[in-house]
């Protein structure tokens, strides 16, 4: 699925793009209203994430242009404008949702998935699989060999990341930034503890083993033949 992010603040824009890429989406990033309008009207997107206060053309005008053109893809306003009047205005102009900055990326991701599902565009990408393991993104469920596995929110996010990057060795720094939204601290063992608990739930008692430690590099989820 392809998402357009229209955000002029460099740090926020880069953060959104990287996070959505890691979540499995194709992402275009526009830095001002004019580029955002051009992209939205000339390319096919499944969803637009739109700031209000933009250089050139503001977000209100971008949304008007999108709807006037007849395009009906979901639009999520992501803005620091937190007054009720602003939210009402955005929704009345045709936005599908409105999220105020500062925001938690996990909430943004949940809203994105909800909008895509509501639009009837969620397909096989609702599921991530490896061997007999299946992760249901929309229902937030995990099964292995038909057996339900209960995970905490962090364990689910960790498994989702490993599955999306299946076959890649993920360094601890990347896992820390994507799952815990923090810089990696070599003095903490939070990642090792989380990996150990996740393995105990989804690898113990099952074959093949899916999560492997690559010494000095990180962790990888991959399907290998049983011994």
mmCIF file of C-alpha atoms in Angstrom:
data_model
loop_
_atom_site.group_PDB
_atom_site.id
_atom_site.type_symbol
_atom_site.label_atom_id
_atom_site.label_comp_id
_atom_site.label_asym_id
_atom_site.label_seq_id
_atom_site.Cartn_x
_atom_site.Cartn_y
_atom_site.Cartn_z
ATOM 1 C CA UNK A 1 0.000 0.000 0.000
ATOM 2 C CA UNK A 2 1.215 3.484 -0.890
ATOM 3 C CA UNK A 3 1.018 6.468 1.483
ATOM 4 C CA UNK A 4 1.720 10.145 0.840
ATOM 5 C CA UNK A 5 3.068 12.154 3.779
ATOM 6 C CA UNK A 6 2.878 15.955 3.446
ATOM 7 C CA UNK A 7 4.994 17.424 6.247
ATOM 8 C CA UNK A 8 7.359 20.417 6.162
ATOM 9 C CA UNK A 9 9.189 19.828 9.464
ATOM 10 C CA UNK A 10 12.231 17.729 8.433
ATOM 11 C CA UNK A 11 12.604 15.675 11.612
ATOM 12 C CA UNK A 12 8.900 14.788 11.779
ATOM 13 C CA UNK A 13 8.706 14.023 8.072
ATOM 14 C CA UNK A 14 11.723 11.724 8.146
ATOM 15 C CA UNK A 15 10.441 10.012 11.292
ATOM 16 C CA UNK A 16 7.051 9.355 9.714
ATOM 17 C CA UNK A 17 8.545 8.068 6.476
ATOM 18 C CA UNK A 18 10.963 5.712 8.225
ATOM 19 C CA UNK A 19 8.325 4.383 10.613
ATOM 20 C CA UNK A 20 5.797 3.727 7.857
ATOM 21 C CA UNK A 21 8.449 2.077 5.682
ATOM 22 C CA UNK A 22 9.318 -0.220 8.583
ATOM 23 C CA UNK A 23 5.610 -1.008 8.924
ATOM 24 C CA UNK A 24 5.599 -2.288 5.348
ATOM 25 C CA UNK A 25 4.161 0.666 3.412
ATOM 26 C CA UNK A 26 5.499 2.423 0.319
ATOM 27 C CA UNK A 27 5.916 6.092 1.278
ATOM 28 C CA UNK A 28 6.346 9.354 -0.623
ATOM 29 C CA UNK A 29 7.255 12.484 1.357
ATOM 30 C CA UNK A 30 6.312 15.983 0.190
ATOM 31 C CA UNK A 31 7.873 18.943 2.034
ATOM 32 C CA UNK A 32 5.344 21.659 1.175
ATOM 33 C CA UNK A 33 1.743 22.132 0.109
ATOM 34 C CA UNK A 34 2.412 22.602 -3.598
ATOM 35 C CA UNK A 35 4.400 19.376 -3.905
ATOM 36 C CA UNK A 36 1.836 17.603 -1.753
ATOM 37 C CA UNK A 37 -1.005 18.765 -3.989
ATOM 38 C CA UNK A 38 0.881 17.754 -7.135
ATOM 39 C CA UNK A 39 1.662 14.277 -5.804
ATOM 40 C CA UNK A 40 -1.868 13.700 -4.532
ATOM 41 C CA UNK A 41 -3.427 14.667 -7.870
ATOM 42 C CA UNK A 42 -0.993 12.877 -10.182
ATOM 43 C CA UNK A 43 -0.179 9.664 -8.293
ATOM 44 C CA UNK A 44 -2.333 6.858 -6.884
ATOM 45 C CA UNK A 45 -2.230 6.645 -3.077
ATOM 46 C CA UNK A 46 -4.119 4.491 -0.622
ATOM 47 C CA UNK A 47 -3.917 7.199 2.081
ATOM 48 C CA UNK A 48 -2.609 10.739 2.658
ATOM 49 C CA UNK A 49 -1.166 12.016 5.957
ATOM 50 C CA UNK A 50 -1.412 15.800 5.834
ATOM 51 C CA UNK A 51 -0.157 18.663 7.997
ATOM 52 C CA UNK A 52 -2.201 21.876 8.127
ATOM 53 C CA UNK A 53 0.509 24.531 8.456
ATOM 54 C CA UNK A 54 2.561 24.115 5.289
ATOM 55 C CA UNK A 55 4.676 26.459 3.149
ATOM 56 C CA UNK A 56 2.981 27.695 0.000
ATOM 57 C CA UNK A 57 -0.422 26.006 0.107
ATOM 58 C CA UNK A 58 -1.847 25.073 3.509
ATOM 59 C CA UNK A 59 -3.289 21.678 4.327
ATOM 60 C CA UNK A 60 -6.869 22.906 4.126
ATOM 61 C CA UNK A 61 -6.323 23.910 0.501
ATOM 62 C CA UNK A 62 -4.549 20.653 -0.335
ATOM 63 C CA UNK A 63 -7.523 18.702 0.991
ATOM 64 C CA UNK A 64 -9.971 20.880 -0.961
ATOM 65 C CA UNK A 65 -7.985 20.214 -4.118
ATOM 66 C CA UNK A 66 -7.958 16.458 -3.506
ATOM 67 C CA UNK A 67 -11.708 16.285 -2.958
ATOM 68 C CA UNK A 68 -12.508 18.693 -5.809
ATOM 69 C CA UNK A 69 -10.587 16.400 -8.171
ATOM 70 C CA UNK A 70 -12.865 13.531 -7.205
ATOM 71 C CA UNK A 71 -10.193 11.486 -5.434
ATOM 72 C CA UNK A 72 -11.618 9.638 -2.452
ATOM 73 C CA UNK A 73 -8.543 8.155 -0.753
ATOM 74 C CA UNK A 74 -8.590 8.543 3.047
ATOM 75 C CA UNK A 75 -6.911 11.685 4.415
ATOM 76 C CA UNK A 76 -5.553 11.891 7.957
ATOM 77 C CA UNK A 77 -4.697 15.341 9.300
ATOM 78 C CA UNK A 78 -1.618 15.276 11.541
ATOM 79 C CA UNK A 79 -1.143 18.754 12.989
ATOM 80 C CA UNK A 80 -0.315 20.821 16.058
ATOM 81 C CA UNK A 81 -3.582 22.743 15.643
ATOM 82 C CA UNK A 82 -5.579 21.272 18.502
ATOM 83 C CA UNK A 83 -8.635 23.550 18.719
ATOM 84 C CA UNK A 84 -12.031 21.929 18.335
ATOM 85 C CA UNK A 85 -12.868 24.374 15.538
ATOM 86 C CA UNK A 86 -9.827 23.164 13.579
ATOM 87 C CA UNK A 87 -10.851 19.529 13.959
ATOM 88 C CA UNK A 88 -14.401 20.296 12.879
ATOM 89 C CA UNK A 89 -13.148 22.279 9.893
ATOM 90 C CA UNK A 90 -10.873 19.453 8.795
ATOM 91 C CA UNK A 91 -13.606 16.854 9.018
ATOM 92 C CA UNK A 92 -16.118 19.080 7.247
ATOM 93 C CA UNK A 93 -13.658 19.620 4.396
ATOM 94 C CA UNK A 94 -13.519 15.859 3.875
ATOM 95 C CA UNK A 95 -10.753 14.546 6.148
ATOM 96 C CA UNK A 96 -11.320 11.049 7.486
ATOM 97 C CA UNK A 97 -9.419 11.479 10.764
ATOM 98 C CA UNK A 98 -7.565 14.137 12.769
ATOM 99 C CA UNK A 99 -4.584 13.468 15.063
ATOM 100 C CA UNK A 100 -2.908 16.187 17.120
ATOM 101 C CA UNK A 101 0.857 16.565 17.586
ATOM 102 C CA UNK A 102 2.731 15.467 19.603
ATOM 103 C CA UNK A 103 1.609 11.943 18.856
ATOM 104 C CA UNK A 104 2.565 8.341 19.573
ATOM 105 C CA UNK A 105 3.586 6.522 16.412
ATOM 106 C CA UNK A 106 1.747 3.410 17.587
ATOM 107 C CA UNK A 107 -1.517 5.387 17.651
ATOM 108 C CA UNK A 108 -0.839 6.876 14.228
ATOM 109 C CA UNK A 109 -0.181 3.406 12.824
ATOM 110 C CA UNK A 110 -3.388 2.062 14.362
ATOM 111 C CA UNK A 111 -5.386 4.927 12.804
ATOM 112 C CA UNK A 112 -3.745 4.386 9.420
ATOM 113 C CA UNK A 113 -4.648 0.705 9.452
ATOM 114 C CA UNK A 114 -8.163 1.476 10.610
ATOM 115 C CA UNK A 115 -8.695 3.948 7.759
ATOM 116 C CA UNK A 116 -7.347 1.500 5.200
ATOM 117 C CA UNK A 117 -9.541 -1.266 6.557
ATOM 118 C CA UNK A 118 -12.572 1.026 6.589
ATOM 119 C CA UNK A 119 -11.906 1.854 2.976
ATOM 120 C CA UNK A 120 -12.054 -1.832 2.082
ATOM 121 C CA UNK A 121 -8.479 -1.866 0.862
ATOM 122 C CA UNK A 122 -6.924 -4.167 3.431
ATOM 123 C CA UNK A 123 -6.028 -7.457 1.778
ATOM 124 C CA UNK A 124 -3.540 -10.210 2.286
ATOM 125 C CA UNK A 125 -1.199 -7.616 3.833
ATOM 126 C CA UNK A 126 -3.324 -7.971 6.971
ATOM 127 C CA UNK A 127 -1.313 -11.122 7.674
ATOM 128 C CA UNK A 128 2.390 -11.828 8.136
ATOM 129 C CA UNK A 129 3.546 -15.442 7.971
ATOM 130 C CA UNK A 130 6.616 -17.607 8.457
ATOM 131 C CA UNK A 131 6.397 -21.409 8.391
ATOM 132 C CA UNK A 132 3.342 -22.287 10.538
ATOM 133 C CA UNK A 133 3.346 -18.902 12.310
ATOM 134 C CA UNK A 134 0.658 -16.365 11.387
ATOM 135 C CA UNK A 135 0.354 -12.800 12.671
ATOM 136 C CA UNK A 136 -3.005 -11.052 12.127
ATOM 137 C CA UNK A 137 -2.300 -7.311 12.040
ATOM 138 C CA UNK A 138 -5.879 -6.120 12.250
ATOM 139 C CA UNK A 139 -7.086 -8.398 15.036
ATOM 140 C CA UNK A 140 -3.693 -8.290 16.800
ATOM 141 C CA UNK A 141 -3.547 -12.076 17.106
ATOM 142 C CA UNK A 142 -0.765 -14.626 16.709
ATOM 143 C CA UNK A 143 -1.157 -18.327 15.983
ATOM 144 C CA UNK A 144 1.370 -21.099 15.495
ATOM 145 C CA UNK A 145 0.312 -24.537 14.276
ATOM 146 C CA UNK A 146 -3.254 -23.409 14.956
ATOM 147 C CA UNK A 147 -2.488 -22.588 18.594
ATOM 148 C CA UNK A 148 -3.238 -19.085 19.878
ATOM 149 C CA UNK A 149 -0.202 -17.318 21.373
ATOM 150 C CA UNK A 150 -0.834 -14.408 23.734
ATOM 151 C CA UNK A 151 1.693 -11.592 23.448
ATOM 152 C CA UNK A 152 2.141 -8.257 25.178
ATOM 153 C CA UNK A 153 1.963 -5.105 23.038
ATOM 154 C CA UNK A 154 5.767 -4.845 22.894
ATOM 155 C CA UNK A 155 6.186 -8.532 22.079
ATOM 156 C CA UNK A 156 3.649 -8.170 19.263
ATOM 157 C CA UNK A 157 5.474 -5.108 17.891
ATOM 158 C CA UNK A 158 8.807 -6.936 18.113
ATOM 159 C CA UNK A 159 7.455 -9.989 16.294
ATOM 160 C CA UNK A 160 5.840 -7.797 13.642
ATOM 161 C CA UNK A 161 9.163 -6.066 12.975
ATOM 162 C CA UNK A 162 11.019 -9.392 12.746
ATOM 163 C CA UNK A 163 8.415 -10.788 10.348
ATOM 164 C CA UNK A 164 8.391 -7.711 8.131
ATOM 165 C CA UNK A 165 12.167 -7.882 7.871
ATOM 166 C CA UNK A 166 12.204 -11.666 7.635
ATOM 167 C CA UNK A 167 15.643 -13.008 6.727
ATOM 168 C CA UNK A 168 17.419 -9.762 7.684
ATOM 169 C CA UNK A 169 19.703 -9.497 10.687
ATOM 170 C CA UNK A 170 18.286 -6.587 12.718
ATOM 171 C CA UNK A 171 20.745 -4.741 14.965
ATOM 172 C CA UNK A 172 19.718 -3.875 18.510
ATOM 173 C CA UNK A 173 19.797 -0.168 17.646
ATOM 174 C CA UNK A 174 17.115 -0.606 14.986
ATOM 175 C CA UNK A 175 14.935 -2.752 17.248
ATOM 176 C CA UNK A 176 15.242 -0.187 20.056
ATOM 177 C CA UNK A 177 14.218 2.704 17.811
ATOM 178 C CA UNK A 178 11.345 0.893 16.096
ATOM 179 C CA UNK A 179 9.795 -1.010 19.005
ATOM 180 C CA UNK A 180 10.715 1.098 22.036
ATOM 181 C CA UNK A 181 11.091 4.450 20.235
ATOM 182 C CA UNK A 182 14.398 5.052 22.019
ATOM 183 C CA UNK A 183 18.105 5.237 21.315
ATOM 184 C CA UNK A 184 19.930 1.993 22.058
ATOM 185 C CA UNK A 185 21.721 1.950 25.405
ATOM 186 C CA UNK A 186 24.349 -0.792 25.597
ATOM 187 C CA UNK A 187 23.881 -0.942 29.370
ATOM 188 C CA UNK A 188 20.272 -2.109 29.122
ATOM 189 C CA UNK A 189 19.174 -5.672 28.468
ATOM 190 C CA UNK A 190 15.549 -4.861 27.640
ATOM 191 C CA UNK A 191 15.890 -6.180 24.086
ATOM 192 C CA UNK A 192 17.565 -9.429 25.154
ATOM 193 C CA UNK A 193 14.853 -10.017 27.756
ATOM 194 C CA UNK A 194 12.078 -9.331 25.230
ATOM 195 C CA UNK A 195 13.643 -11.670 22.648
ATOM 196 C CA UNK A 196 14.023 -14.409 25.270
ATOM 197 C CA UNK A 197 10.369 -14.125 26.307
ATOM 198 C CA UNK A 198 9.176 -14.038 22.702
ATOM 199 C CA UNK A 199 11.188 -17.158 21.890
ATOM 200 C CA UNK A 200 9.748 -18.962 24.893
ATOM 201 C CA UNK A 201 6.221 -18.273 23.653
ATOM 202 C CA UNK A 202 6.563 -18.905 19.930
ATOM 203 C CA UNK A 203 9.574 -21.221 19.498
ATOM 204 C CA UNK A 204 9.570 -23.519 22.543
ATOM 205 C CA UNK A 205 7.717 -26.682 21.639
ATOM 206 C CA UNK A 206 7.597 -25.866 17.917
ATOM 207 C CA UNK A 207 9.735 -26.723 14.896
ATOM 208 C CA UNK A 208 11.424 -25.172 13.092
ATOM 209 C CA UNK A 209 12.884 -22.569 15.459
ATOM 210 C CA UNK A 210 12.343 -19.152 13.895
ATOM 211 C CA UNK A 211 14.254 -16.543 15.914
ATOM 212 C CA UNK A 212 18.029 -16.722 15.888
ATOM 213 C CA UNK A 213 20.735 -14.627 17.546
ATOM 214 C CA UNK A 214 23.601 -13.553 15.295
ATOM 215 C CA UNK A 215 26.445 -12.927 17.711
ATOM 216 C CA UNK A 216 27.722 -9.370 17.685
ATOM 217 C CA UNK A 217 25.148 -8.287 15.102
ATOM 218 C CA UNK A 218 21.561 -8.728 16.303
ATOM 219 C CA UNK A 219 18.584 -10.990 15.674
ATOM 220 C CA UNK A 220 16.940 -12.572 12.650
ATOM 221 C CA UNK A 221 13.676 -14.388 12.026
ATOM 222 C CA UNK A 222 14.010 -16.925 9.235
ATOM 223 C CA UNK A 223 12.714 -20.340 8.306
ATOM 224 C CA UNK A 224 15.358 -23.053 8.280
ATOM 225 C CA UNK A 225 14.933 -26.778 7.779
ATOM 226 C CA UNK A 226 14.494 -28.950 10.866
ATOM 227 C CA UNK A 227 17.537 -30.956 11.836
#
